[in-house]
Coordinates of N, CA and C in Angstrom, one line a residue:
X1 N 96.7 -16.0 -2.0 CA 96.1 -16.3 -0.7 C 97.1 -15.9 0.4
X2 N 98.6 -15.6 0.3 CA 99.3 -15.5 1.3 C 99.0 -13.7 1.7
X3 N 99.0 -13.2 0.9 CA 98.4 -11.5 1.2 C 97.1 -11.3 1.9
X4 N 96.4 -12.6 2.0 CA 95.1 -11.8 2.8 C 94.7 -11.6 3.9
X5 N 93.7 -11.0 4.2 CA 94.0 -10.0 5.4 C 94.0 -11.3 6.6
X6 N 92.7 -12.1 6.3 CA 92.5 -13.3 7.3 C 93.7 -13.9 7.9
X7 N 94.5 -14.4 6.6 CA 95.8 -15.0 7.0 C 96.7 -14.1 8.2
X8 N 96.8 -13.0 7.2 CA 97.9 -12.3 8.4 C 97.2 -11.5 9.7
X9 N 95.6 -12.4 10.3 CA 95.2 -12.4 11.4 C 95.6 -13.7 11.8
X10 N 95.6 -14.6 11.3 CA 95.9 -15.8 12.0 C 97.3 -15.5 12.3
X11 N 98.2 -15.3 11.4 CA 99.8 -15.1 11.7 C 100.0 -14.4 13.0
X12 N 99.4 -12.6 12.6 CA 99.6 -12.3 14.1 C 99.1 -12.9 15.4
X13 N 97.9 -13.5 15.5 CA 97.5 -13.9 16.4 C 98.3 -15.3 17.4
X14 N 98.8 -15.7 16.2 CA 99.5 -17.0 16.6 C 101.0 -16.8 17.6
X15 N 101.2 -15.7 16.4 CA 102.5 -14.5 17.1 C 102.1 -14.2 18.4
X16 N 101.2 -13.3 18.7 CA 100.7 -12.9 20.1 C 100.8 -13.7 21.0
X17 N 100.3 -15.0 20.5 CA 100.8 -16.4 21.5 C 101.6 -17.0 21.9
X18 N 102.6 -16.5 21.4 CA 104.5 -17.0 21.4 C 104.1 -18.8 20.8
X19 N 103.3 -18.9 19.9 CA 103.4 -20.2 19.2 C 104.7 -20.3 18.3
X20 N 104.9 -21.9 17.8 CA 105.9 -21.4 17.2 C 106.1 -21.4 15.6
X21 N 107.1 -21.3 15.3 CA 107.0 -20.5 14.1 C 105.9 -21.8 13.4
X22 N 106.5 -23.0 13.3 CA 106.1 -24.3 12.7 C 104.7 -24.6 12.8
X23 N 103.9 -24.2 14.4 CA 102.6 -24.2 14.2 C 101.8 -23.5 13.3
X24 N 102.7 -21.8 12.8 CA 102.0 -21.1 12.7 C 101.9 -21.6 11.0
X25 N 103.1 -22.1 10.5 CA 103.2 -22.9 9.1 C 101.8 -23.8 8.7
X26 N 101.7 -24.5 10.2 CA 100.9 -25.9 9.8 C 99.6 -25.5 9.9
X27 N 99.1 -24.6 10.9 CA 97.9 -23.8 11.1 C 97.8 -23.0 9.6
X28 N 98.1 -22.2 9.4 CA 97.9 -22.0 8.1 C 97.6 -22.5 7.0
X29 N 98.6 -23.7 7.1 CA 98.2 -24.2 5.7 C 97.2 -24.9 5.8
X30 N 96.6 -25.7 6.8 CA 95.5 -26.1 7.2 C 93.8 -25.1 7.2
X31 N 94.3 -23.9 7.3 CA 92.8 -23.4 6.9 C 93.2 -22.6 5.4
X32 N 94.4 -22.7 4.7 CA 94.3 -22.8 3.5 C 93.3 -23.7 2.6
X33 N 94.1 -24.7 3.0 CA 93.2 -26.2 2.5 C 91.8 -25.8 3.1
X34 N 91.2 -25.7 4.2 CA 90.1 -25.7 4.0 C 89.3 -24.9 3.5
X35 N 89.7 -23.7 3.0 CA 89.2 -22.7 2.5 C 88.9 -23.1 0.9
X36 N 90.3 -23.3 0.3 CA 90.0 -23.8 -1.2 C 89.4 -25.2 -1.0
X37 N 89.4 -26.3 0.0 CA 88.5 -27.1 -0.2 C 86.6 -27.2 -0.6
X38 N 86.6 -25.6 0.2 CA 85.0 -25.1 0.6 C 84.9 -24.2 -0.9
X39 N 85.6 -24.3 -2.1 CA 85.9 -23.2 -2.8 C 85.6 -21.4 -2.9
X40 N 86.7 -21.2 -1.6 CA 87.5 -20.1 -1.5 C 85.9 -19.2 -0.8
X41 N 85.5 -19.8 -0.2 CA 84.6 -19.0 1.1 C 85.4 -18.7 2.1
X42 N 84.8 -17.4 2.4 CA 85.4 -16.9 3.3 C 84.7 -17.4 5.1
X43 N 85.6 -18.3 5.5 CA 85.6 -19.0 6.6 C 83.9 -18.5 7.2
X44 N 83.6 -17.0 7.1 CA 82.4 -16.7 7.8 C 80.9 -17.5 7.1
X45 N 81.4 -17.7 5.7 CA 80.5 -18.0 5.1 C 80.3 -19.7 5.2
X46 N 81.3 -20.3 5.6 CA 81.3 -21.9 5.5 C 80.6 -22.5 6.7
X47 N 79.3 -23.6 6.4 CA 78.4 -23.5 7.2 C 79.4 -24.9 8.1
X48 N 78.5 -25.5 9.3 CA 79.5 -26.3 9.8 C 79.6 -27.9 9.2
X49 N 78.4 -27.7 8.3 CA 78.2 -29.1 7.2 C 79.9 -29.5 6.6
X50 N 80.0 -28.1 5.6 CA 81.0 -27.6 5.0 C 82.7 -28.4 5.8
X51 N 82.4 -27.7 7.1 CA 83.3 -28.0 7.9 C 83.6 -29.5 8.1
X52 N 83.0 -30.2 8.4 CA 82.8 -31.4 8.9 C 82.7 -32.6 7.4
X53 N 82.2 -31.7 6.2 CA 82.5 -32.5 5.0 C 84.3 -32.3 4.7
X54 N 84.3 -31.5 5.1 CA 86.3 -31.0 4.8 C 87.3 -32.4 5.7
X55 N 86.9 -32.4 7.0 CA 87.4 -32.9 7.9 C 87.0 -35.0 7.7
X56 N 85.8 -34.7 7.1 CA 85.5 -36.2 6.4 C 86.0 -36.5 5.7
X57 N 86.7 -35.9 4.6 CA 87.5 -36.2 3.4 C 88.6 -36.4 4.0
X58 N 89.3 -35.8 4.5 CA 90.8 -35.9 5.4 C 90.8 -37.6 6.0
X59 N 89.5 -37.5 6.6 CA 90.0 -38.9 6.7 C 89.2 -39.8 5.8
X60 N 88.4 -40.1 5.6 CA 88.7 -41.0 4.1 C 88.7 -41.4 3.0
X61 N 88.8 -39.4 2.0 CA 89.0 -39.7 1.1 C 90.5 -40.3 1.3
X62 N 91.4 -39.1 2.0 CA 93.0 -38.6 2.1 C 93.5 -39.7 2.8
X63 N 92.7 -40.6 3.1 CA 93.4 -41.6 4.5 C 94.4 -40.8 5.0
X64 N 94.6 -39.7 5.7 CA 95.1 -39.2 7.0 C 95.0 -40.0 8.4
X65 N 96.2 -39.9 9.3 CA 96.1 -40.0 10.0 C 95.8 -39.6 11.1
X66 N 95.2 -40.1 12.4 CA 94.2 -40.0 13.1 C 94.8 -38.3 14.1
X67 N 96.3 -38.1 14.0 CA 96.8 -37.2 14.4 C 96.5 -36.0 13.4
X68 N 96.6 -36.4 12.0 CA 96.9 -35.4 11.1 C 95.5 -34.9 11.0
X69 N 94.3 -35.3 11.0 CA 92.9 -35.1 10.9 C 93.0 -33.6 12.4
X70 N 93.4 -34.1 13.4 CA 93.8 -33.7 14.8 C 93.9 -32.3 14.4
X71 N 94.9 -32.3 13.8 CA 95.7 -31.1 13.8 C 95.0 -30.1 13.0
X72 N 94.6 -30.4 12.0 CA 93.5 -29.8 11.0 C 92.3 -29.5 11.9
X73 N 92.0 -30.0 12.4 CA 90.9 -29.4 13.6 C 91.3 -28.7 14.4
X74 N 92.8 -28.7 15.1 CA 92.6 -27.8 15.9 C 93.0 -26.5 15.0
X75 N 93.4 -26.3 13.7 CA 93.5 -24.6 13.2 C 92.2 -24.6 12.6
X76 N 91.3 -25.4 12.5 CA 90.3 -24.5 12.6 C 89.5 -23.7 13.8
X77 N 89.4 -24.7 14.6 CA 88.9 -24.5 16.1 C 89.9 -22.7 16.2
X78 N 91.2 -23.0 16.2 CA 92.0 -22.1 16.8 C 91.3 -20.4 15.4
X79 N 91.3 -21.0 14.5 CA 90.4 -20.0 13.4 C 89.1 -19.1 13.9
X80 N 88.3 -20.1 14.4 CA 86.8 -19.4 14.8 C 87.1 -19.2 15.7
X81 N 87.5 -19.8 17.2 CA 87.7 -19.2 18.7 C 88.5 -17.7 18.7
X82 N 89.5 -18.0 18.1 CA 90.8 -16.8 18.4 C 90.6 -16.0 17.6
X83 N 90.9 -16.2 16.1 CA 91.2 -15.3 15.2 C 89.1 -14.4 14.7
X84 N 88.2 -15.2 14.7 CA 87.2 -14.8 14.2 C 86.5 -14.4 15.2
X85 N 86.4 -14.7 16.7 CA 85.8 -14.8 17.5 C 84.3 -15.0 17.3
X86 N 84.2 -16.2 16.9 CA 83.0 -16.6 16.7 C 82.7 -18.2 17.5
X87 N 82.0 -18.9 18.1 CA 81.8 -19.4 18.5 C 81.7 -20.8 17.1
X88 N 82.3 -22.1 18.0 CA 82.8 -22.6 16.9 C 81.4 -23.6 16.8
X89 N 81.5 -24.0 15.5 CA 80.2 -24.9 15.3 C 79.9 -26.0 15.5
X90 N 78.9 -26.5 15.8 CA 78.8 -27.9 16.2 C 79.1 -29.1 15.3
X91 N 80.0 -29.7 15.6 CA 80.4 -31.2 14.6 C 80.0 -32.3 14.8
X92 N 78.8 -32.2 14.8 CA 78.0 -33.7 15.3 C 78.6 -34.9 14.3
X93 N 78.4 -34.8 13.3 CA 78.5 -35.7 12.3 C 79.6 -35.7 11.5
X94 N 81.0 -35.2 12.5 CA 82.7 -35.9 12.2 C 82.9 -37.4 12.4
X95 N 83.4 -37.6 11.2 CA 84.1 -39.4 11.3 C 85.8 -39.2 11.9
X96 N 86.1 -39.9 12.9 CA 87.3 -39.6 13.1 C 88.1 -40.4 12.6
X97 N 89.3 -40.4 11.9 CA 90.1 -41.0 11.6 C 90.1 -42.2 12.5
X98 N 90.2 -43.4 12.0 CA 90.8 -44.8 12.6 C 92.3 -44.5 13.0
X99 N 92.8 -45.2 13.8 CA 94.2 -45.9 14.0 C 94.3 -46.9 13.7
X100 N 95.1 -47.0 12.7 CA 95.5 -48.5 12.2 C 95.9 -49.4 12.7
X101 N 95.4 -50.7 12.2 CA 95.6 -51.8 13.9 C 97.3 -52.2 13.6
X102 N 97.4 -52.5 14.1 CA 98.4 -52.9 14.6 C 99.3 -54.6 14.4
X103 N 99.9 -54.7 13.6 CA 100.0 -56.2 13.3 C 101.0 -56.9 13.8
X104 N 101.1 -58.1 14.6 CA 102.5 -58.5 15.4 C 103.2 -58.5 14.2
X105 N 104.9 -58.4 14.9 CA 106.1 -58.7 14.1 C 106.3 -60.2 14.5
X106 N 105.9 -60.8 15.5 CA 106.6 -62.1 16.1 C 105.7 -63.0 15.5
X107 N 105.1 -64.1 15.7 CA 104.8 -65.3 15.7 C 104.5 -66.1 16.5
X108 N 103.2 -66.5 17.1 CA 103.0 -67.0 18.5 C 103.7 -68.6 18.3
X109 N 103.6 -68.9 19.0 CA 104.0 -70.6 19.5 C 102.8 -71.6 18.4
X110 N 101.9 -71.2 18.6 CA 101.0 -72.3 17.6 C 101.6 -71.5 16.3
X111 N 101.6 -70.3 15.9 CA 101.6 -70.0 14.5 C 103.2 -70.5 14.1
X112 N 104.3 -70.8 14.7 CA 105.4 -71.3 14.4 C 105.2 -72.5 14.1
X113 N 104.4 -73.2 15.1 CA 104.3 -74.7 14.8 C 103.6 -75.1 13.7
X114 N 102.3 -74.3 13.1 CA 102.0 -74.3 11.6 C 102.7 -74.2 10.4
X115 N 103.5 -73.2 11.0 CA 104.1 -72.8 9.7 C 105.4 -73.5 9.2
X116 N 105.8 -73.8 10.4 CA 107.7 -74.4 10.1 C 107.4 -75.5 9.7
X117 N 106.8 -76.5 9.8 CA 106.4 -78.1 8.6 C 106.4 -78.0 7.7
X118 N 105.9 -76.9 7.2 CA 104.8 -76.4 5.6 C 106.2 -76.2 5.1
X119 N 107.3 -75.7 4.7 CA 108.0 -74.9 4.5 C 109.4 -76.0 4.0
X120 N 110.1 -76.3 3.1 CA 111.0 -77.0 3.0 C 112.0 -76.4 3.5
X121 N 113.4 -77.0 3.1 CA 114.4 -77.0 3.8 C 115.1 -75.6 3.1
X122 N 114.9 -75.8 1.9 CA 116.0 -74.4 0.5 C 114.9 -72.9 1.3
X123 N 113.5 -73.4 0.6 CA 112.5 -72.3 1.1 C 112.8 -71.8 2.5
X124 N 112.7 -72.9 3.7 CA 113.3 -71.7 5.1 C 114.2 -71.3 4.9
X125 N 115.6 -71.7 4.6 CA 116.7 -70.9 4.6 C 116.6 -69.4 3.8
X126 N 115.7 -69.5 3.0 CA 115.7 -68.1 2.0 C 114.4 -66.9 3.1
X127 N 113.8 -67.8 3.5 CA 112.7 -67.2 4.2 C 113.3 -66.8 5.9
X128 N 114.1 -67.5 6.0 CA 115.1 -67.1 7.4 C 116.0 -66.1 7.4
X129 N 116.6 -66.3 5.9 CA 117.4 -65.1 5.8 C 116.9 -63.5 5.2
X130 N 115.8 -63.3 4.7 CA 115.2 -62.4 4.8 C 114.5 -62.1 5.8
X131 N 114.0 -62.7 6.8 CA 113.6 -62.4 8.1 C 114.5 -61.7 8.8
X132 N 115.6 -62.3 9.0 CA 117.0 -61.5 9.9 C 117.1 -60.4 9.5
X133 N 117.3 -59.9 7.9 CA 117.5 -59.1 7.6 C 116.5 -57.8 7.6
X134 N 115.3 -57.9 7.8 CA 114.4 -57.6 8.1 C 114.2 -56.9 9.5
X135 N 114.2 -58.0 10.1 CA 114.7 -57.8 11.9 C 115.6 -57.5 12.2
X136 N 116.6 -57.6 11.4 CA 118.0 -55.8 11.7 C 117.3 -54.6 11.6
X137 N 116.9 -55.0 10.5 CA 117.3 -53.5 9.8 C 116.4 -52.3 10.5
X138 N 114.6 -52.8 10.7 CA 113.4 -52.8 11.7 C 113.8 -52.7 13.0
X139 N 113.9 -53.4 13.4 CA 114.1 -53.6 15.3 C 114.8 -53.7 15.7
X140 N 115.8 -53.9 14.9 CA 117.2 -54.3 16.1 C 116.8 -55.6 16.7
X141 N 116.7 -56.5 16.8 CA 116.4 -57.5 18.0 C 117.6 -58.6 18.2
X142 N 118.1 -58.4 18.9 CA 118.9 -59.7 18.8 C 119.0 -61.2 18.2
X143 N 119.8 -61.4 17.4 CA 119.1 -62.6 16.5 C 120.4 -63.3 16.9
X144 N 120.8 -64.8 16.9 CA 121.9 -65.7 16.8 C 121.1 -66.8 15.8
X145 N 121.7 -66.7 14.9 CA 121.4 -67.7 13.9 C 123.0 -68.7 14.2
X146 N 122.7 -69.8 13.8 CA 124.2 -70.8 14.3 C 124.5 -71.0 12.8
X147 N 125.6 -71.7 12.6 CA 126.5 -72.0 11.6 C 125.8 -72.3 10.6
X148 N 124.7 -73.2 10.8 CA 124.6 -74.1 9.6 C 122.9 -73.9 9.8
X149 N 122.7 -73.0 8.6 CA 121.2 -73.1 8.5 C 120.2 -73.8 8.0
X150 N 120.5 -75.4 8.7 CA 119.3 -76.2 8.3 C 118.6 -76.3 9.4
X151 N 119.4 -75.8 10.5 CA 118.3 -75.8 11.8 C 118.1 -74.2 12.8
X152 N 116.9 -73.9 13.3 CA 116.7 -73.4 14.1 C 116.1 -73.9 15.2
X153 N 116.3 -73.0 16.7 CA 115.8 -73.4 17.7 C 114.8 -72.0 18.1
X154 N 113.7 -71.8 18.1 CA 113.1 -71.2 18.7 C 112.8 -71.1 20.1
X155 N 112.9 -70.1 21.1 CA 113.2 -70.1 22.6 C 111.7 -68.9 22.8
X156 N 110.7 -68.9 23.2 CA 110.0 -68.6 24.4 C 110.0 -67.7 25.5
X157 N 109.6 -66.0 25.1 CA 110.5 -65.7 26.0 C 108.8 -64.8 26.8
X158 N 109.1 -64.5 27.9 CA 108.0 -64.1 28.7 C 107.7 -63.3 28.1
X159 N 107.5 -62.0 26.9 CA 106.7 -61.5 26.5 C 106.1 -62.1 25.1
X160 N 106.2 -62.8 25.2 CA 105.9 -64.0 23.7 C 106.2 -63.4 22.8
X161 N 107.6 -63.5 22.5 CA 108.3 -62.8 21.6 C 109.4 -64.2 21.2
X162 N 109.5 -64.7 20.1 CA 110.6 -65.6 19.4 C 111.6 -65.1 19.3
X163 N 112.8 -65.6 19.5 CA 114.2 -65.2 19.1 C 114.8 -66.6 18.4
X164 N 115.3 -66.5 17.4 CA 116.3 -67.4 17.2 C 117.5 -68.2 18.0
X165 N 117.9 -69.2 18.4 CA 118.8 -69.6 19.9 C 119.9 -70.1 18.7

């Protein structure tokens, strides 16, 4: 597949563009894949069903992310506008990748207050000290743990964020 004529239109064309070398890597390999996804049609032949089943798998057979789906779209787009000059097809019925929600690292004020009773004394300490270590190693956050870890004080800080005091 690296000898064919299509490719080394996309290559030059990308060239002509002063893109750089690394788009021209990722572009490529992206209408590789889609090409042997569609088994080995030649891009003229691939209807936009085709297209849009390719780009459905990406996100969820492949769980890709919502960037990496992105990018795969755009060398195709950049495929039919530039290199084929063909007008690109309609993708009504693309699923776009999700962005993955997002889960706090902190612990609100009520969910501290649930949790720290539950929890004995041996257990927090082992559960406190993997937390720090955690929260180094991750975020950096400033932690003061005091001498003697049978107690902590939790402090409140205007972005509702816990620190150890």
């Amino acid at each position: 597949m690296a000898k064919s004529k299509l490719l080394q239109n996309v290559r030059e064309e990308i060239r002509r563009r002063g893109y750089s070398y690394r788009t021209e890597q990722s572009y490529t390999s992206w209408i590789v894949r889609m090409i042997r996804f569609n088994k080995l049609k030649h891009p003229n032949e691939i209807t936009p069903e085709e297209i849009v089943a390719y780009l459905n798998y990406l996100a969820n057979e492949r769980n890709v992310a919502p960037n990496t789906q992105n990018q795969a779209l755009c060398a195709i787009v950049f495929l039919y506008k530039q290199v084929l000059k063909t007008p690109m097809p309609e993708l009504d019925k693309l699923q776009r990748a999700k962005k993955p929600q997002k889960v706090p690292i902190v612990l609100s004020a009520t969910e501290v207050g649930v949790i720290g009773p539950q929890i004995s004394t041996s257990d927090y300490r082992i559960q406190m000290a993997v937390s720090v270590s955690f929260y180094q190693y991750w975020q950096r956050p400033t932690l003061r743990i005091s001498s003697s870890l049978s107690y902590f004080q939790f402090v409140c800080f205007p972005e509702n964020s816990f620190r150890c005091a």
